[in-house]
Coordinates of C-alpha atoms in Angstrom, one line a residue:
M1196 CA 83.5 74.0 105.6
A1197 CA 85.6 76.8 107.0
S1198 CA 89.0 77.9 107.2
S1199 CA 91.1 77.3 110.2
R1200 CA 92.7 79.7 112.4
E1201 CA 95.7 77.1 111.9
Y1202 CA 95.6 77.6 108.3
L1203 CA 95.3 81.6 108.3
E1204 CA 98.4 81.2 111.1
Y1205 CA 100.7 79.0 108.2
I1206 CA 99.6 81.9 105.8
L1207 CA 100.0 84.5 108.1
E1208 CA 103.7 83.2 108.9
Q1209 CA 104.2 82.8 105.1
L1210 CA 103.3 85.9 104.7
S1211 CA 105.4 87.7 107.7
D1212 CA 108.7 89.1 104.9
L1213 CA 105.6 91.5 104.0
E1214 CA 105.4 94.7 106.1
D1215 CA 101.4 95.6 106.5
I1216 CA 100.1 92.6 106.1
S1217 CA 96.3 91.7 107.7
Y1218 CA 92.8 90.0 107.7
R1219 CA 89.2 90.5 108.7
A1220 CA 87.4 87.7 109.9
M1221 CA 83.7 87.7 107.4
M1222 CA 81.4 84.7 107.6
R1223 CA 84.3 81.7 109.1
E1224 CA 86.6 82.8 106.0
Y1225 CA 89.2 85.5 106.2
I1226 CA 90.6 88.3 104.1
L1227 CA 93.9 89.7 103.6
Y1228 CA 95.1 92.8 103.0
Y1229 CA 98.3 94.2 101.8
K1230 CA 98.6 97.8 102.7
G1231 CA 95.3 98.3 103.2
K1232 CA 94.4 96.8 99.5
I1233 CA 92.8 93.7 99.3
I1234 CA 94.5 90.6 98.1
G1235 CA 92.6 87.1 98.4
G1236 CA 91.5 85.2 100.4
L1237 CA 91.3 81.9 102.6
Y1238 CA 88.4 79.9 101.9
D1239 CA 87.6 76.5 102.9
D1240 CA 91.8 76.2 103.7
R1241 CA 92.8 77.6 100.4
F1242 CA 94.5 80.6 99.2
L1243 CA 92.8 82.5 96.6
I1244 CA 93.8 85.9 95.2
K1245 CA 92.5 88.2 93.1
P1246 CA 92.5 87.8 89.2
V1247 CA 94.5 90.2 88.1
K1248 CA 96.5 90.8 85.2
S1249 CA 99.7 90.3 86.8
A1250 CA 98.6 87.7 89.1
I1251 CA 97.5 85.2 86.3
A1252 CA 101.4 85.5 84.9
Y1253 CA 102.8 84.9 87.8
V1254 CA 101.0 82.0 88.5
A1255 CA 102.0 79.0 86.5
N1256 CA 99.3 77.3 84.7
P1257 CA 96.8 78.9 87.1
V1258 CA 94.1 77.5 88.2
F1259 CA 90.4 79.2 88.6
E1260 CA 88.5 78.7 91.4
I1261 CA 84.8 80.3 93.5
P1262 CA 85.7 80.8 96.9
Y1263 CA 82.2 80.6 97.8
N1264 CA 78.7 80.5 95.6
G1265 CA 77.6 83.4 93.9
A1266 CA 81.3 84.8 93.5
K1267 CA 83.6 85.7 91.0
E1268 CA 86.4 83.1 90.5
M1269 CA 90.3 83.7 91.9
V1270 CA 93.2 81.9 91.7
L1271 CA 93.8 79.4 93.2
V1272 CA 98.2 80.0 95.0
E1273 CA 99.0 76.3 95.1
E1274 CA 103.0 77.3 95.8
T1275 CA 102.1 77.6 99.8
D1276 CA 104.9 76.8 100.9
N1277 CA 106.9 78.8 99.3
K1278 CA 107.8 81.9 101.5
E1279 CA 109.5 83.5 98.6
Y1280 CA 107.6 83.0 96.2
L1281 CA 105.1 84.1 98.4
T1282 CA 106.0 87.0 98.7
G1283 CA 107.4 88.1 95.2
L1284 CA 103.7 86.8 94.4
I1285 CA 101.9 89.7 96.6
K1286 CA 104.3 91.9 95.6
A1287 CA 103.9 91.2 92.3
I1288 CA 100.0 92.2 92.5
Y1289 CA 99.7 95.2 94.5
D1290 CA 100.1 97.9 92.0
E1291 CA 97.3 96.2 90.1
L1292 CA 95.2 96.0 92.9
P1293 CA 92.0 97.7 93.6
S1294 CA 92.8 101.1 95.8
P1295 CA 90.4 100.9 99.2
K1296 CA 87.1 102.8 99.0
P1297 CA 86.8 105.7 100.5
K1298 CA 84.5 105.4 104.4
N1299 CA 82.0 107.2 104.3
S1300 CA 81.8 110.3 106.6
K1301 CA 78.8 111.9 107.2
S1302 CA 78.6 114.6 109.5
K1303 CA 75.7 115.8 111.5
E1304 CA 74.7 119.2 111.8
K1305 CA 73.7 121.3 114.7

């Protein structure tokens, strides 16, 4: 099963109070970004975020799930209907998320 476009649009609407939310489709699922950092993704219509300490502390009784076979566990976000909660969660984890890796720019020599 893959995540539906409708679920993506729903989650994006719930996160619309945050500036600079973006996504990238990957293998019929969606990776979510906030200010260029990966916050998590949508997997089988589940919103999963990176299991950083601040996420585990913010989520009451965190549930850990595997997004796909062979992947590391992530935190399931169950309160997707609470826009204020989601905004606070993403802001709370942002500083702890790893920065994006710099793109490898190869210059051609003449």
